[in-house]
PDB file of C-alpha atoms in Angstrom:
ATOM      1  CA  UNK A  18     107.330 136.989 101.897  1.00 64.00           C
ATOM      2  CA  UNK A  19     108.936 136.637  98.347  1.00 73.00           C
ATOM      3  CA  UNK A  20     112.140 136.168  99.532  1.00 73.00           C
ATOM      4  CA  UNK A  21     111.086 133.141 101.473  1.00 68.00           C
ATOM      5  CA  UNK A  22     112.080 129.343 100.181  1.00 66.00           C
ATOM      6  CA  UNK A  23     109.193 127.678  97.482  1.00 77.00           C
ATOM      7  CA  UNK A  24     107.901 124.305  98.416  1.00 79.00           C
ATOM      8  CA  UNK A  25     105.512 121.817  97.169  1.00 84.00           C
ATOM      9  CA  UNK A  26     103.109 119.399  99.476  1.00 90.00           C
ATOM     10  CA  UNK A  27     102.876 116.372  98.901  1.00 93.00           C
ATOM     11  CA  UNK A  28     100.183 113.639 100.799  1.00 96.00           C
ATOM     12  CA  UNK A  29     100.728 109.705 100.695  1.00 96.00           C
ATOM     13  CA  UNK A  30      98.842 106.415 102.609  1.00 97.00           C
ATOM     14  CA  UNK A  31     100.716 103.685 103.819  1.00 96.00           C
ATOM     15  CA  UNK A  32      97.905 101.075 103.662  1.00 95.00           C
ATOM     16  CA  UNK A  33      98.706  97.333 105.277  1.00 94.00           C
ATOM     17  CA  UNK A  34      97.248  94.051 104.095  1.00 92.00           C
ATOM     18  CA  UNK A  35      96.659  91.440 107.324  1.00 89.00           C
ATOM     19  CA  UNK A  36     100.478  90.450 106.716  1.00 90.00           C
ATOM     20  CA  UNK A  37     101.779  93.523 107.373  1.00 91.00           C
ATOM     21  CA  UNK A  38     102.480  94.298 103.323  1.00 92.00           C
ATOM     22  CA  UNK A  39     101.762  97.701 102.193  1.00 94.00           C
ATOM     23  CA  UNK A  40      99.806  99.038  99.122  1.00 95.00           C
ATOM     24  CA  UNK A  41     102.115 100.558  96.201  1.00 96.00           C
ATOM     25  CA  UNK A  42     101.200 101.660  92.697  1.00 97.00           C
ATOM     26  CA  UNK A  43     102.664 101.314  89.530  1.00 96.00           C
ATOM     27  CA  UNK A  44     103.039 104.672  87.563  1.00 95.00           C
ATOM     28  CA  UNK A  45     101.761 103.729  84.205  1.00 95.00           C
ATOM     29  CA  UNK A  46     103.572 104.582  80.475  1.00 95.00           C
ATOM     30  CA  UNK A  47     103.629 108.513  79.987  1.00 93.00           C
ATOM     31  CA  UNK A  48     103.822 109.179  83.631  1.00 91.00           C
ATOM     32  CA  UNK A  49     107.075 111.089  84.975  1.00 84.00           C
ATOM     33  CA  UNK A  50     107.976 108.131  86.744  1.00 87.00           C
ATOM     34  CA  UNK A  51     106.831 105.174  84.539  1.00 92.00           C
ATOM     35  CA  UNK A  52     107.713 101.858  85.842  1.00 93.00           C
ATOM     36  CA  UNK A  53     107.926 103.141  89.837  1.00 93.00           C
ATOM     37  CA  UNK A  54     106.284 101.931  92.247  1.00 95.00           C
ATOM     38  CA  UNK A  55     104.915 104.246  95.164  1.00 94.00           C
ATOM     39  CA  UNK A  56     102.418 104.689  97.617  1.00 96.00           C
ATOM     40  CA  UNK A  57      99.317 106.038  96.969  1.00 97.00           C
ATOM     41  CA  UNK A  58      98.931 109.566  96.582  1.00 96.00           C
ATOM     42  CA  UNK A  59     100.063 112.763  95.308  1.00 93.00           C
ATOM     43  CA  UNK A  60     100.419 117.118  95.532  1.00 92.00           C
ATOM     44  CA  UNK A  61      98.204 118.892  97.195  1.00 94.00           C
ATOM     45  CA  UNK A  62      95.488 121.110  95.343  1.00 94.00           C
ATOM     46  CA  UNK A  63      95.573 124.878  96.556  1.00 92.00           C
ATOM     47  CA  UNK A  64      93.593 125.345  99.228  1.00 92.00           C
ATOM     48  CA  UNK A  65      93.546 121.205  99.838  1.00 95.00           C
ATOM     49  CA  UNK A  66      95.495 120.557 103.544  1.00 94.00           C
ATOM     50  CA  UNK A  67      97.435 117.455 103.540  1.00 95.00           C
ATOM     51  CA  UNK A  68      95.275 115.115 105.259  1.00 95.00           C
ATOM     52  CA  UNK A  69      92.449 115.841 102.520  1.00 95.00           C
ATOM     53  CA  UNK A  70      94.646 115.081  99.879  1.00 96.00           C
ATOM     54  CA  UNK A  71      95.610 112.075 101.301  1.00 96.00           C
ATOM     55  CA  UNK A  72      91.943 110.837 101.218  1.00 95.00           C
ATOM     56  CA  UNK A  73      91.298 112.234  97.773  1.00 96.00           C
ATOM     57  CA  UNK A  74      94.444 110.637  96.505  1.00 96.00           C
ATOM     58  CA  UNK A  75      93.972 107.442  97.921  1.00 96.00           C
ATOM     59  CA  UNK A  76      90.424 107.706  96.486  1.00 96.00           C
ATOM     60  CA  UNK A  77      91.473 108.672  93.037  1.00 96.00           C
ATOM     61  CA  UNK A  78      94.384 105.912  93.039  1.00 95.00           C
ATOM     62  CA  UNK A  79      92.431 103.165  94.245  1.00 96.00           C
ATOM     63  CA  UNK A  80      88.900 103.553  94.716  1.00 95.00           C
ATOM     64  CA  UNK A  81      89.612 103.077  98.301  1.00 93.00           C
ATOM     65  CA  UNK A  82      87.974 105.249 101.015  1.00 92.00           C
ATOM     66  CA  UNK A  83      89.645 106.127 103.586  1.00 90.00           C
ATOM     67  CA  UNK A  84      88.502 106.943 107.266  1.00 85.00           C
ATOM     68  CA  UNK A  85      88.144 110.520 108.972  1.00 83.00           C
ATOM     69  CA  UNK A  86      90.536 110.722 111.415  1.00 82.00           C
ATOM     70  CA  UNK A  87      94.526 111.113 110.090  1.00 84.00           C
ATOM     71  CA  UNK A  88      97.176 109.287 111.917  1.00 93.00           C
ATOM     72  CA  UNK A  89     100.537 111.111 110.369  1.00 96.00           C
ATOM     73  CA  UNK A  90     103.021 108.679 110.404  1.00 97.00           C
ATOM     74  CA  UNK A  91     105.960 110.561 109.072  1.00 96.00           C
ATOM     75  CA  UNK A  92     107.471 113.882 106.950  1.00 95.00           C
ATOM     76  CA  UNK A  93     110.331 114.143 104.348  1.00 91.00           C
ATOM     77  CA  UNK A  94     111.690 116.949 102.922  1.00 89.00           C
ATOM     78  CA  UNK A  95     113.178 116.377  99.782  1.00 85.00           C
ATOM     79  CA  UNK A  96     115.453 119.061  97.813  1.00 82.00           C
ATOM     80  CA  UNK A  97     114.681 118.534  94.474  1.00 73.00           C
ATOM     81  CA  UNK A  98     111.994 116.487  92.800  1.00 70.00           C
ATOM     82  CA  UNK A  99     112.392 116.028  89.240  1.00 69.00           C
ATOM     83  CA  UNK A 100     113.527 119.558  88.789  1.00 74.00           C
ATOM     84  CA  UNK A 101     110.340 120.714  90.305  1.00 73.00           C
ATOM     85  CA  UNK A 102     112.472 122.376  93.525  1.00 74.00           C
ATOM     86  CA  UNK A 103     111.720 121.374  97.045  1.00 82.00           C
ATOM     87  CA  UNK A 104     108.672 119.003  98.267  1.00 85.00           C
ATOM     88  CA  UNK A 105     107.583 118.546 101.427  1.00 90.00           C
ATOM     89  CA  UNK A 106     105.853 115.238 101.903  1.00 93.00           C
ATOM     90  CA  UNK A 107     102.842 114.210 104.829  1.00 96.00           C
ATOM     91  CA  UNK A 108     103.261 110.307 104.771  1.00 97.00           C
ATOM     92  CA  UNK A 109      99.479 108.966 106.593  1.00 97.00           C
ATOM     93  CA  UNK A 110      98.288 105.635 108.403  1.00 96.00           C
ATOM     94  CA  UNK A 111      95.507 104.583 106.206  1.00 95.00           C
ATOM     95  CA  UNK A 112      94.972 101.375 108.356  1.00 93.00           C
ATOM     96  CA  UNK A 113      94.354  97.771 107.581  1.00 91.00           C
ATOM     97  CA  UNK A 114      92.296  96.919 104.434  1.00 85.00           C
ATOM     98  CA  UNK A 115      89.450  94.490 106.012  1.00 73.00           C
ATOM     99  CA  UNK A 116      90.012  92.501 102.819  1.00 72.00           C
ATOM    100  CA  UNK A 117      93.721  93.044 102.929  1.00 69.00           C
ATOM    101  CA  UNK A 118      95.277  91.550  99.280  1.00 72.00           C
ATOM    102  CA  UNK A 119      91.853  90.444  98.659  1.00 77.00           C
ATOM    103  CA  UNK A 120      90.552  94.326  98.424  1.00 81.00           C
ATOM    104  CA  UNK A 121      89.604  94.758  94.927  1.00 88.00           C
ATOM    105  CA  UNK A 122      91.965  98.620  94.018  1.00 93.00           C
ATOM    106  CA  UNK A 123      90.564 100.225  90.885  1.00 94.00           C
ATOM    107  CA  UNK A 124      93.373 102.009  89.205  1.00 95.00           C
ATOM    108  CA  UNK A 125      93.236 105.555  87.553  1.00 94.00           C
ATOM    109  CA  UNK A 126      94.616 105.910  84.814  1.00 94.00           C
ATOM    110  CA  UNK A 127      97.276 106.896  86.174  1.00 94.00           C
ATOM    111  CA  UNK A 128      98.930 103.905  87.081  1.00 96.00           C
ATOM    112  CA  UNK A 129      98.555 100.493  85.403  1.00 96.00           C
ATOM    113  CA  UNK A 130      99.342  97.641  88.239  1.00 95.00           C
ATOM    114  CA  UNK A 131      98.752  97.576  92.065  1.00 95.00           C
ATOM    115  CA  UNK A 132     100.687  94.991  94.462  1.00 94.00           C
ATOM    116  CA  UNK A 133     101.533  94.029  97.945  1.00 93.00           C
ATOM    117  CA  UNK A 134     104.786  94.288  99.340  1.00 93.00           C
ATOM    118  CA  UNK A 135     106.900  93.361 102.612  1.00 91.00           C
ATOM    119  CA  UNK A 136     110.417  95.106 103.336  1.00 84.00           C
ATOM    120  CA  UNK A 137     111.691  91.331 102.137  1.00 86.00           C
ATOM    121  CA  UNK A 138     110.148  91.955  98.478  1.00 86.00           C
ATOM    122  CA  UNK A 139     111.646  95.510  98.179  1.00 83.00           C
ATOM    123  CA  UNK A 140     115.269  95.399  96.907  1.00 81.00           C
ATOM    124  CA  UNK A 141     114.178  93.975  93.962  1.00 84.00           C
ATOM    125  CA  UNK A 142     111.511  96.507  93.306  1.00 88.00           C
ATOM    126  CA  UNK A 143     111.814  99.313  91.434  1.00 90.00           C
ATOM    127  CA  UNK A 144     110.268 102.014  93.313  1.00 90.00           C
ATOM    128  CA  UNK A 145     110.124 105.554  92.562  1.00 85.00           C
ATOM    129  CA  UNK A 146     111.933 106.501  95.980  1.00 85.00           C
ATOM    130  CA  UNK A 147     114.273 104.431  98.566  1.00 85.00           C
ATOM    131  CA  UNK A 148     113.408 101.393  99.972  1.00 89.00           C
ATOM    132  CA  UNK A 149     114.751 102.374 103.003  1.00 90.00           C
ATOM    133  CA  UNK A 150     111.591 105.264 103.231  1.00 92.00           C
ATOM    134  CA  UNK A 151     109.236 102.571 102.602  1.00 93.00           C
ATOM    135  CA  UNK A 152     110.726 100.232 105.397  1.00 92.00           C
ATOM    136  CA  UNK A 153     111.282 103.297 108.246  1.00 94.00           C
ATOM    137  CA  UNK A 154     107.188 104.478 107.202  1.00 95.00           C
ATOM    138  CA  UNK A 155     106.203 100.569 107.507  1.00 94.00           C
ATOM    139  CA  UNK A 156     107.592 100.304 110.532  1.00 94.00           C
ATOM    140  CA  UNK A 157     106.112 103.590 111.487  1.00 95.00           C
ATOM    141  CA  UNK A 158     102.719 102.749 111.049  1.00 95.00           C
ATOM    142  CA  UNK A 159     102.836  99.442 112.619  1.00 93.00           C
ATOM    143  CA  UNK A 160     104.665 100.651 116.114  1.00 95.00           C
ATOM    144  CA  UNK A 161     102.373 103.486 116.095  1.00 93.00           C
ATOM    145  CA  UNK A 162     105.276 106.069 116.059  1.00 95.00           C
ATOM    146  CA  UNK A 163     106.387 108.435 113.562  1.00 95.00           C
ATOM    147  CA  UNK A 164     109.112 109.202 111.650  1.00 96.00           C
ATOM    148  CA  UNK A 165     111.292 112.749 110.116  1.00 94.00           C
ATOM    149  CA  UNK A 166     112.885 111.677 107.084  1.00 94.00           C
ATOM    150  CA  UNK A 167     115.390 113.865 104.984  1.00 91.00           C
ATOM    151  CA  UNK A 168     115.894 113.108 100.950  1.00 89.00           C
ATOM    152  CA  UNK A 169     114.300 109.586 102.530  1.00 87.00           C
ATOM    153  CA  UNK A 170     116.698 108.659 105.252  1.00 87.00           C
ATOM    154  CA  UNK A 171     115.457 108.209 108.555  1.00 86.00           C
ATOM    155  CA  UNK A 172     117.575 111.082 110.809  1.00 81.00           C
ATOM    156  CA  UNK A 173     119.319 109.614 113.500  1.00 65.00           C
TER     157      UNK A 173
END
């Protein structure tokens, strides 16, 4: 068992507003990724399996509950993340926001903005991984499929 490959877990929500936009966070000043945007969520505690991180993440982001039953939209396996060796990442459905845009997100401290974005708005975002994961998991969730992703390309 020592001899096998290291890897960190890693849950995230793709949430949609009613126009099809999804969630991402800011990481705030101090953070290893300041001035990214992402998804919400985040590594896995020990013990914690994906789909429970994903809810405590979101949670913890956003104030945001999510519901009990996972819909896993799509996995990426990255080689190295920020020197930290291998991560495995669980990419979730978290549904439509009833109040879409309008939902009010309460920030940890973590992060310091919140915004709404369609695959349109992306190549001028910065965001803390490709925009062409963001578009394949966006289309993912709203074609009810899934997607395998490798250092965030879609494998064809």
């Amino acid at each position: 068992m020592r001899t096998q490959p290291q890897a960190l877990l890693a849950a995230c929500v793709v949430v949609l507003d009613g126009d099809g936009r999804v969630l991402l966070l800011r990481y705030g000043p101090g953070q290893p990724m300041a001035g990214g945007w992402w998804l919400p969520g985040g590594m896995l505690d020990h013990g914690e399996d994906p789909w429970a991180a994903a809810r405590r993440e979101m949670r913890e982001g956003t104030g945001i509950e999510l519901g009990p039953v996972p819909r896993l939209i799509g996995m990426d396996h990255r080689v190295d993340v920020l020197g930290t060796g291998p991560v495995l990442d669980c990419f979730f459905y978290g549904g439509r926001l009833p109040g879409g845009s309008h939902t009010t997100v309460r920030l940890s401290a973590e992060h310091d903005r919140h915004g709404w974005f369609a695959p349109a708005d992306l190549p001028d975002t910065r965001l803390a991984a490709g925009a062409r994961t963001l578009t394949a998991l966006q289309e993912a969730a709203l074609s009810a499929s899934a997607v395998c992703l490798r250092e965030g390309e879609p494998w064809v």
